[in-house]
């Protein structure tokens, strides 16, 4: 069971016009794995996870998610997006809907689940991110940390097989980082497959099975966190870790 | 013996006012419906469709409304389609409004942060749900001040319908003024009627704008 492959990227190339954002990216993610992606800004780490749920199209290579090959067809994109949840740096909650409505919309519209069932699911996951008492508020009435936890609950309501996190704590005030990380750690402990783009190296140490370092669109190096942090192989990795850990 | 401005004359102006309101309502309702289609086509992501829509908008924004009304009334008559004056100006104003409202709403749709669509896509929502549930409710809020502003312009703009012989408020005022030789009084009343229609809308529009600015600050 642990060996089931959920995501397989092979020789993926991605250009923005003349600029190559991803170069020869190979990545295999097994069920239950937690992966942390790090690297300097512009290294392609956000682009990489945005390709997995086809927010960005790739030009060459292949991506297979849960056995479904991602191509340009609406059907393939649909199937993959049902399996992949995503949490954004800027939360992207729907401001004109309550917290509960935010969580119910997609299951009702995309999974065609009944309203009562959708509400029960939404309340369950809101409870799980410890924000059940805020269900009837609007996003603007919540703190950043609370909003990000709602965004996590909203993604979970679609019962995804994989969760993608795109710098989920970068837009937060320092005192709110912990509550979001704790939620993510809880999710990891429950066995969720996760790919996180983050600079929170403490989180990486605690949760990640593998840490992947990217620069200039390449995967430069990857390894289990204790090896990766203690003994990075590449000069580029050492330089990056030196810069980022100096602040922590 | 020239008649003085009395109740019958006032009643005539009121009927003109009725036609002005009716024409505005029809043109606005039609313009909203067609304008929504224009705005959606203008933002659909298909280059060809977007180009055609931008040409459509360009034509109606780039030529005088007067000319467009002439074309609908006299031009369609030449093809053998004899339209009632009201139907002709209603069509003219509707088409014109669809271009202007389409452009206003195009801007509003594009003003909704890209992250909103991305979150919706990541949740597996299709285009129709993305638009109906996420983008349009926010775009309509953003566009409300400009939309109300356009409605005020439309109310006053309907006076152009007089040139094809349609008797709305301004034309009714002209007729009464010619009969009574009391232009100041008559056009004063006509002006007051336009003002009563337009001013509350303008006030509402600027209040919405102030509220929106406040909401954006937060």
Coordinates of C-alpha atoms in Angstrom, one line a residue:
Chain A
X1 CA 0.0 0.0 0.0
X2 CA 2.8 2.4 0.9
X3 CA 4.3 1.7 -2.5
X4 CA 1.4 3.0 -4.5
X5 CA 2.6 5.8 -6.8
X6 CA 0.3 8.8 -6.7
X7 CA 2.2 11.3 -8.7
X8 CA 4.8 10.7 -11.4
X9 CA 6.4 13.5 -13.3
X10 CA 8.8 12.5 -16.1
X11 CA 11.2 14.9 -17.9
X12 CA 8.8 17.8 -17.5
X13 CA 9.7 21.0 -19.3
X14 CA 7.8 24.2 -18.9
X15 CA 8.4 27.6 -20.6
X16 CA 6.9 31.0 -20.1
X17 CA 7.5 32.4 -23.5
X18 CA 11.3 32.2 -23.9
X19 CA 12.0 31.6 -20.2
X20 CA 12.3 28.0 -19.1
X21 CA 10.7 27.6 -15.7
X22 CA 11.1 23.8 -15.3
X23 CA 13.9 21.8 -16.8
X24 CA 13.9 18.0 -16.9
X25 CA 11.9 17.6 -13.8
X26 CA 11.5 14.0 -12.6
X27 CA 9.5 13.4 -9.5
X28 CA 7.7 10.4 -8.0
X29 CA 5.5 10.7 -5.0
X30 CA 4.1 7.6 -3.2
X31 CA 1.0 7.4 -1.2
X32 CA 1.4 8.9 2.3
X33 CA 4.7 10.6 1.4
X34 CA 5.3 14.1 2.7
X35 CA 7.6 16.2 0.5
X36 CA 9.0 19.6 1.2
X37 CA 10.1 21.7 -1.8
X38 CA 12.5 24.5 -1.2
X39 CA 14.8 26.8 -3.2
X40 CA 15.4 30.4 -3.9
X41 CA 12.5 32.5 -5.4
X42 CA 12.2 31.9 -9.2
X43 CA 13.6 28.4 -8.8
X44 CA 10.4 26.8 -10.2
X45 CA 9.1 25.2 -7.0
X46 CA 5.6 26.9 -7.2
X47 CA 5.4 26.3 -10.9
X48 CA 6.1 22.6 -10.3
X49 CA 3.2 22.1 -7.9
X50 CA 0.9 24.3 -10.1
X51 CA 1.6 21.9 -13.0
X52 CA 0.4 18.9 -10.9
X53 CA -3.2 20.2 -10.9
X54 CA -2.8 21.9 -14.3
X55 CA -3.0 25.5 -13.1
X56 CA -0.1 25.7 -15.5
X57 CA 0.3 23.7 -18.7
X58 CA 3.6 21.9 -19.5
X59 CA 5.2 21.8 -22.9
X60 CA 7.1 18.5 -22.7
X61 CA 7.2 15.4 -20.5
X62 CA 4.4 13.7 -18.7
X63 CA 2.5 13.9 -15.5
X64 CA 0.4 11.0 -14.1
X65 CA -1.7 11.6 -11.1
X66 CA -3.3 8.6 -9.3
X67 CA -3.1 6.6 -12.6
X68 CA -4.6 9.3 -14.7
X69 CA -2.4 10.9 -17.3
X70 CA -2.7 14.7 -17.4
X71 CA -3.2 16.0 -20.9
X72 CA -5.1 19.0 -22.4
X73 CA -8.5 17.3 -22.3
X74 CA -11.1 18.8 -19.9
X75 CA -11.9 15.3 -18.7
X76 CA -8.4 14.5 -17.7
X77 CA -8.0 17.9 -16.0
X78 CA -11.2 17.3 -14.1
X79 CA -10.3 13.9 -12.9
X80 CA -6.9 15.1 -11.6
X81 CA -8.3 18.2 -9.9
X82 CA -10.8 16.0 -8.0
X83 CA -7.8 14.1 -6.6
X84 CA -5.6 17.1 -5.8
X85 CA -6.3 19.7 -3.2
X86 CA -4.4 23.0 -3.1
X87 CA -3.7 25.7 -0.5
X88 CA -2.4 29.0 -1.7
X89 CA -0.1 31.6 -0.2
X90 CA -2.8 34.2 -0.3
X91 CA -5.6 31.9 1.0
X92 CA -7.9 32.8 -1.9
X93 CA -11.1 32.2 0.1
X94 CA -14.2 33.5 -1.6
X95 CA -14.9 36.8 0.2
X96 CA -18.6 36.9 -0.6
X97 CA -19.4 33.6 1.0
X98 CA -19.3 32.5 4.6
X99 CA -16.7 30.0 5.9
X100 CA -19.3 27.2 5.7
X101 CA -20.3 28.2 2.1
X102 CA -16.7 28.3 1.1
X103 CA -16.4 24.7 2.2
X104 CA -19.7 23.5 0.7
X105 CA -19.5 25.0 -2.8
X106 CA -17.1 22.6 -4.5
X107 CA -18.5 19.3 -3.1
X108 CA -22.0 20.4 -4.2
X109 CA -21.0 21.7 -7.7
X110 CA -18.1 19.4 -8.6
X111 CA -19.0 16.2 -6.7
X112 CA -22.7 16.7 -6.9
X113 CA -23.1 15.9 -3.3
X114 CA -26.4 16.8 -1.5
X115 CA -26.5 20.0 0.6
X116 CA -27.0 18.2 3.9
X117 CA -24.1 15.9 3.3
X118 CA -21.9 18.7 2.1
X119 CA -22.7 20.7 5.2
X120 CA -21.9 17.7 7.5
X121 CA -18.6 17.2 5.7
X122 CA -17.7 20.9 5.9
X123 CA -18.5 21.1 9.6
X124 CA -16.4 18.0 10.2
X125 CA -13.3 19.4 8.5
X126 CA -13.8 22.9 10.0
X127 CA -13.9 21.2 13.4
X128 CA -10.7 19.3 12.5
X129 CA -8.8 22.5 11.8
X130 CA -10.3 23.8 15.0
X131 CA -12.4 26.6 13.5
X132 CA -15.9 25.1 13.7
X133 CA -17.2 28.0 15.8
X134 CA -16.5 30.5 13.0
X135 CA -18.5 28.7 10.3
X136 CA -21.0 31.5 9.8
X137 CA -18.5 34.3 9.6
X138 CA -17.1 35.9 6.4
X139 CA -13.4 35.4 5.6
X140 CA -12.6 39.1 6.2
X141 CA -13.8 38.7 9.8
X142 CA -11.0 36.1 10.5
X143 CA -7.3 36.5 11.1
X144 CA -4.8 35.3 8.5
X145 CA -4.1 32.1 10.3
X146 CA -7.8 31.3 10.7
X147 CA -8.4 32.1 7.0
X148 CA -5.6 29.7 6.0
X149 CA -7.0 27.0 8.2
X150 CA -10.4 27.5 6.5
X151 CA -8.6 27.2 3.1
X152 CA -7.1 23.8 4.3
X153 CA -10.6 22.6 5.4
X154 CA -12.1 23.8 2.1
X155 CA -9.6 21.7 0.2
X156 CA -10.1 18.7 2.4
X157 CA -13.9 18.8 1.8
X158 CA -13.2 17.5 -1.7
X159 CA -11.5 14.5 -0.1
X160 CA -8.3 14.7 -2.1
X161 CA -5.7 12.1 -2.4
X162 CA -2.9 14.6 -2.4
X163 CA -2.6 18.1 -0.9
X164 CA -0.4 20.7 -2.5
X165 CA 0.7 23.7 -0.3
X166 CA 2.1 26.7 -2.0
X167 CA 4.0 28.7 0.6
X168 CA 1.1 28.5 3.0
X169 CA 2.7 30.5 5.8
X170 CA 4.5 33.2 3.8
X171 CA 1.7 35.7 3.9
X172 CA 1.1 35.2 7.7
X173 CA 2.1 37.3 10.6
X174 CA 4.7 35.4 12.7
X175 CA 2.4 34.6 15.6
X176 CA 0.0 32.9 13.2
X177 CA 2.5 30.6 11.5
X178 CA 2.4 28.0 14.2
X179 CA -1.3 27.4 14.2
X180 CA -1.2 26.7 10.4
X181 CA 1.9 24.5 10.7
X182 CA 0.3 22.6 13.5
X183 CA -2.8 21.9 11.3
X184 CA -0.5 20.7 8.5
X185 CA 1.4 18.5 11.0
X186 CA -1.9 17.0 12.1
X187 CA -2.8 16.3 8.5
X188 CA 0.6 14.7 7.9
X189 CA 0.2 12.5 11.0
X190 CA -3.2 11.3 9.6
X191 CA -1.4 9.9 6.6
X192 CA -2.2 12.6 4.0
X193 CA 0.1 12.7 1.0
X194 CA 1.5 16.2 0.9
X195 CA 3.8 18.4 -1.3
X196 CA 4.7 21.6 0.5
X197 CA 6.6 24.5 -1.0
X198 CA 7.8 26.2 2.2
X199 CA 10.8 27.9 3.8
X200 CA 9.8 26.5 7.2
X201 CA 12.8 24.2 7.8
X202 CA 11.6 23.2 11.2
X203 CA 8.4 21.8 9.6
X204 CA 10.5 20.1 7.0
X205 CA 12.7 18.4 9.7
X206 CA 9.6 17.3 11.7
X207 CA 7.3 16.1 8.9
X208 CA 9.1 15.6 5.6
X209 CA 10.0 12.2 4.3
X210 CA 12.1 13.9 1.6
X211 CA 13.3 17.4 1.1
X212 CA 13.8 18.6 -2.5
X213 CA 16.0 21.5 -3.4
X214 CA 15.4 23.4 -6.7
X215 CA 17.3 26.1 -8.5
X216 CA 16.8 27.6 -12.0
X217 CA 14.1 25.1 -12.8
X218 CA 16.1 22.0 -11.9
X219 CA 15.8 19.6 -9.1
X220 CA 19.3 19.9 -7.7
X221 CA 19.2 17.6 -4.8
X222 CA 16.9 15.6 -2.6
X223 CA 17.1 13.5 0.5
X224 CA 15.7 12.6 3.8
X225 CA 15.7 15.7 6.1
X226 CA 18.4 14.6 8.5
X227 CA 20.8 13.8 5.6
X228 CA 19.7 16.8 3.6
X229 CA 20.3 19.4 6.4
X230 CA 23.3 17.8 7.9
X231 CA 25.2 16.9 4.8
X232 CA 24.0 18.7 1.6
X233 CA 25.9 17.5 -1.4
X234 CA 25.8 20.5 -3.7
X235 CA 27.4 23.9 -3.2
X236 CA 24.2 25.6 -4.4
X237 CA 22.2 23.8 -1.6
X238 CA 24.7 24.7 1.1
X239 CA 24.6 28.3 0.0
X240 CA 20.8 28.4 0.1
X241 CA 20.6 26.6 3.5
X242 CA 23.2 28.9 4.9
X243 CA 21.2 31.9 3.9
X244 CA 17.8 30.6 5.0
X245 CA 19.0 29.0 8.3
X246 CA 20.8 32.2 9.3
X247 CA 17.4 33.8 9.9
X248 CA 16.1 31.0 12.1
Chain B
X1 CA -55.4 82.1 -28.3
X2 CA -52.4 80.1 -27.1
X3 CA -53.0 77.6 -24.3
X4 CA -51.3 78.2 -21.0
X5 CA -49.3 75.5 -19.3
X6 CA -51.9 73.7 -17.3
X7 CA -52.9 70.3 -16.1
X8 CA -53.5 68.8 -19.6
X9 CA -50.0 70.0 -20.6
X10 CA -48.5 68.6 -17.5
X11 CA -50.3 65.3 -18.2
X12 CA -48.7 65.3 -21.6
X13 CA -45.3 65.7 -20.1
X14 CA -46.0 62.9 -17.6
X15 CA -46.9 60.6 -20.5
X16 CA -43.6 61.5 -22.1
X17 CA -41.9 60.7 -18.8
X18 CA -43.6 57.3 -18.9
X19 CA -42.1 56.6 -22.3
X20 CA -38.7 57.7 -21.1
X21 CA -38.8 55.4 -18.2
X22 CA -40.2 52.5 -20.3
X23 CA -37.5 53.0 -22.9
X24 CA -34.8 53.2 -20.3
X25 CA -36.0 50.0 -18.6
X26 CA -36.3 48.0 -21.8
X27 CA -32.9 49.2 -23.1
X28 CA -31.2 48.6 -19.7
X29 CA -32.7 45.1 -19.3
X30 CA -31.8 44.2 -22.9
X31 CA -28.4 45.9 -22.5
X32 CA -27.7 44.0 -19.3
X33 CA -28.5 40.6 -20.9
X34 CA -26.6 41.2 -24.1
X35 CA -23.8 43.1 -22.2
X36 CA -23.2 40.0 -20.0
X37 CA -22.8 37.9 -23.0
X38 CA -20.4 40.5 -24.5
X39 CA -18.4 40.7 -21.2
X40 CA -18.1 36.9 -21.0
X41 CA -17.1 36.6 -24.6
X42 CA -14.6 39.4 -24.2
X43 CA -12.9 37.4 -21.3
X44 CA -13.3 33.9 -22.5
X45 CA -9.7 33.2 -23.3
X46 CA -10.4 32.4 -27.0
X47 CA -8.4 34.9 -29.1
X48 CA -10.8 34.9 -32.0
X49 CA -13.9 35.4 -30.0
X50 CA -12.2 38.1 -27.9
X51 CA -11.2 39.9 -31.0
X52 CA -14.6 39.9 -32.6
X53 CA -16.1 41.1 -29.4
X54 CA -13.6 44.0 -29.1
X55 CA -14.5 45.0 -32.7
X56 CA -18.2 45.0 -31.7
X57 CA -17.5 47.1 -28.7
X58 CA -15.3 49.4 -30.7
X59 CA -17.9 50.0 -33.4
X60 CA -20.6 51.0 -30.9
X61 CA -18.4 53.1 -28.6
X62 CA -16.7 54.7 -31.6
X63 CA -19.7 56.0 -33.5
X64 CA -22.4 58.4 -32.4
X65 CA -25.5 57.0 -30.8
X66 CA -27.5 59.2 -33.1
X67 CA -26.1 57.5 -36.1
X68 CA -26.8 54.1 -34.7
X69 CA -30.5 55.1 -34.1
X70 CA -30.7 56.3 -37.7
X71 CA -29.3 53.0 -39.0
X72 CA -31.7 50.9 -37.0
X73 CA -34.8 53.1 -37.9
X74 CA -34.1 54.1 -41.5
X75 CA -31.6 51.4 -42.4
X76 CA -33.8 48.5 -41.4
X77 CA -36.8 50.2 -43.2
X78 CA -34.7 50.1 -46.4
X79 CA -34.5 46.3 -46.1
X80 CA -38.2 46.2 -45.9
X81 CA -38.4 45.8 -42.1
X82 CA -40.7 48.6 -41.0
X83 CA -40.4 49.0 -37.3
X84 CA -42.5 50.9 -34.9
X85 CA -40.5 53.9 -33.6
X86 CA -40.4 52.6 -30.1
X87 CA -39.2 49.1 -31.2
X88 CA -36.5 50.7 -33.4
X89 CA -35.1 53.0 -30.6
X90 CA -35.4 50.2 -28.1
X91 CA -33.2 48.0 -30.3
X92 CA -30.8 50.8 -31.0
X93 CA -30.4 51.6 -27.3
X94 CA -30.2 48.0 -26.3
X95 CA -27.4 47.2 -28.7
X96 CA -25.5 50.4 -27.7
X97 CA -26.0 49.6 -24.0
X98 CA -24.7 46.1 -24.5
X99 CA -21.4 47.4 -25.8
X100 CA -20.9 49.9 -23.0
X101 CA -22.1 47.6 -20.2
X102 CA -20.1 44.8 -21.7
X103 CA -16.9 46.9 -21.5
X104 CA -17.7 48.0 -18.0
X105 CA -18.2 44.4 -16.9
X106 CA -15.2 43.2 -18.8
X107 CA -13.1 45.5 -16.6
X108 CA -14.9 44.3 -13.5
X109 CA -14.4 40.6 -14.3
X110 CA -10.7 41.3 -14.9
X111 CA -10.5 43.2 -11.6
X112 CA -11.5 40.1 -9.6
X113 CA -8.1 38.7 -8.3
X114 CA -6.7 35.9 -10.4
X115 CA -6.4 33.8 -7.2
X116 CA -10.2 33.5 -7.0
X117 CA -10.4 31.7 -10.4
X118 CA -7.3 29.6 -9.5
X119 CA -8.8 28.5 -6.2
X120 CA -12.0 27.6 -8.0
X121 CA -10.2 25.7 -10.6
X122 CA -8.1 23.9 -8.0
X123 CA -11.3 22.8 -6.4
X124 CA -12.5 21.3 -9.6
X125 CA -15.2 23.9 -10.4
X126 CA -16.1 24.3 -14.1
X127 CA -16.3 27.5 -16.0
X128 CA -20.0 28.0 -15.5
X129 CA -19.8 27.5 -11.7
X130 CA -16.6 29.6 -11.6
X131 CA -18.3 32.5 -13.3
X132 CA -21.7 32.2 -11.6
X133 CA -20.6 31.4 -8.1
X134 CA -17.2 33.1 -7.8
X135 CA -16.3 35.7 -10.4
X136 CA -19.6 37.4 -11.4
X137 CA -20.9 38.1 -7.8
X138 CA -17.6 39.9 -7.1
X139 CA -17.5 41.6 -10.5
X140 CA -21.0 42.9 -10.2
X141 CA -20.1 44.5 -6.8
X142 CA -17.0 46.1 -8.3
X143 CA -18.9 47.4 -11.3
X144 CA -22.0 48.7 -9.5
X145 CA -21.0 52.4 -9.3
X146 CA -20.0 52.4 -13.0
X147 CA -23.1 50.5 -14.0
X148 CA -25.4 53.0 -12.1
X149 CA -23.5 55.8 -13.7
X150 CA -24.2 54.4 -17.1
X151 CA -27.9 54.0 -16.3
X152 CA -28.0 57.7 -15.5
X153 CA -26.4 58.5 -18.8
X154 CA -28.9 56.2 -20.5
X155 CA -31.9 57.9 -19.0
X156 CA -30.7 61.3 -20.3
X157 CA -29.6 59.7 -23.5
X158 CA -33.1 58.5 -24.4
X159 CA -33.9 62.0 -25.4
X160 CA -32.1 61.2 -28.7
X161 CA -35.0 58.9 -29.5
X162 CA -37.0 62.1 -30.5
X163 CA -35.1 62.3 -33.8
X164 CA -37.0 59.3 -35.2
X165 CA -40.3 60.8 -34.1
X166 CA -40.6 59.0 -30.8
X167 CA -42.3 61.2 -28.2
X168 CA -40.5 60.8 -24.9
X169 CA -40.0 63.4 -22.2
X170 CA -37.7 65.9 -24.0
X171 CA -39.7 65.8 -27.2
X172 CA -42.9 66.2 -25.2
X173 CA -41.4 69.2 -23.6
X174 CA -40.5 70.7 -26.9
X175 CA -44.1 70.2 -28.2
X176 CA -45.7 71.8 -25.1
X177 CA -43.2 74.6 -25.2
X178 CA -44.1 75.3 -28.9
X179 CA -47.8 75.3 -28.0
X180 CA -47.6 77.5 -24.9
X181 CA -44.7 79.8 -25.7
X182 CA -43.5 79.2 -22.1
X183 CA -40.2 77.5 -22.7
X184 CA -38.6 78.4 -19.4
X185 CA -41.5 77.0 -17.4
X186 CA -41.9 73.9 -19.5
X187 CA -38.3 73.0 -19.7
X188 CA -38.0 73.8 -16.0
X189 CA -40.6 71.1 -15.3
X190 CA -39.0 68.7 -17.8
X191 CA -35.6 69.3 -16.2
X192 CA -37.0 68.7 -12.7
X193 CA -38.5 65.4 -13.9
X194 CA -35.1 64.2 -15.3
X195 CA -33.5 65.3 -12.1
X196 CA -35.9 63.4 -9.9
X197 CA -35.2 60.3 -11.9
X198 CA -31.4 60.7 -12.1
X199 CA -30.3 62.3 -8.9
X200 CA -31.3 59.5 -6.5
X201 CA -29.5 57.0 -8.8
X202 CA -26.4 59.2 -8.8
X203 CA -26.5 59.5 -5.1
X204 CA -26.9 55.8 -4.7
X205 CA -24.0 55.2 -7.1
X206 CA -21.6 57.5 -5.3
X207 CA -22.6 55.9 -2.0
X208 CA -21.8 52.5 -3.4
X209 CA -18.5 53.8 -4.6
X210 CA -17.6 55.2 -1.2
X211 CA -18.6 51.9 0.5
X212 CA -16.5 49.9 -2.0
X213 CA -13.5 52.1 -1.4
X214 CA -13.9 51.5 2.3
X215 CA -14.2 47.8 1.9
X216 CA -11.0 47.8 -0.2
X217 CA -9.1 49.6 2.5
X218 CA -9.8 46.9 5.0

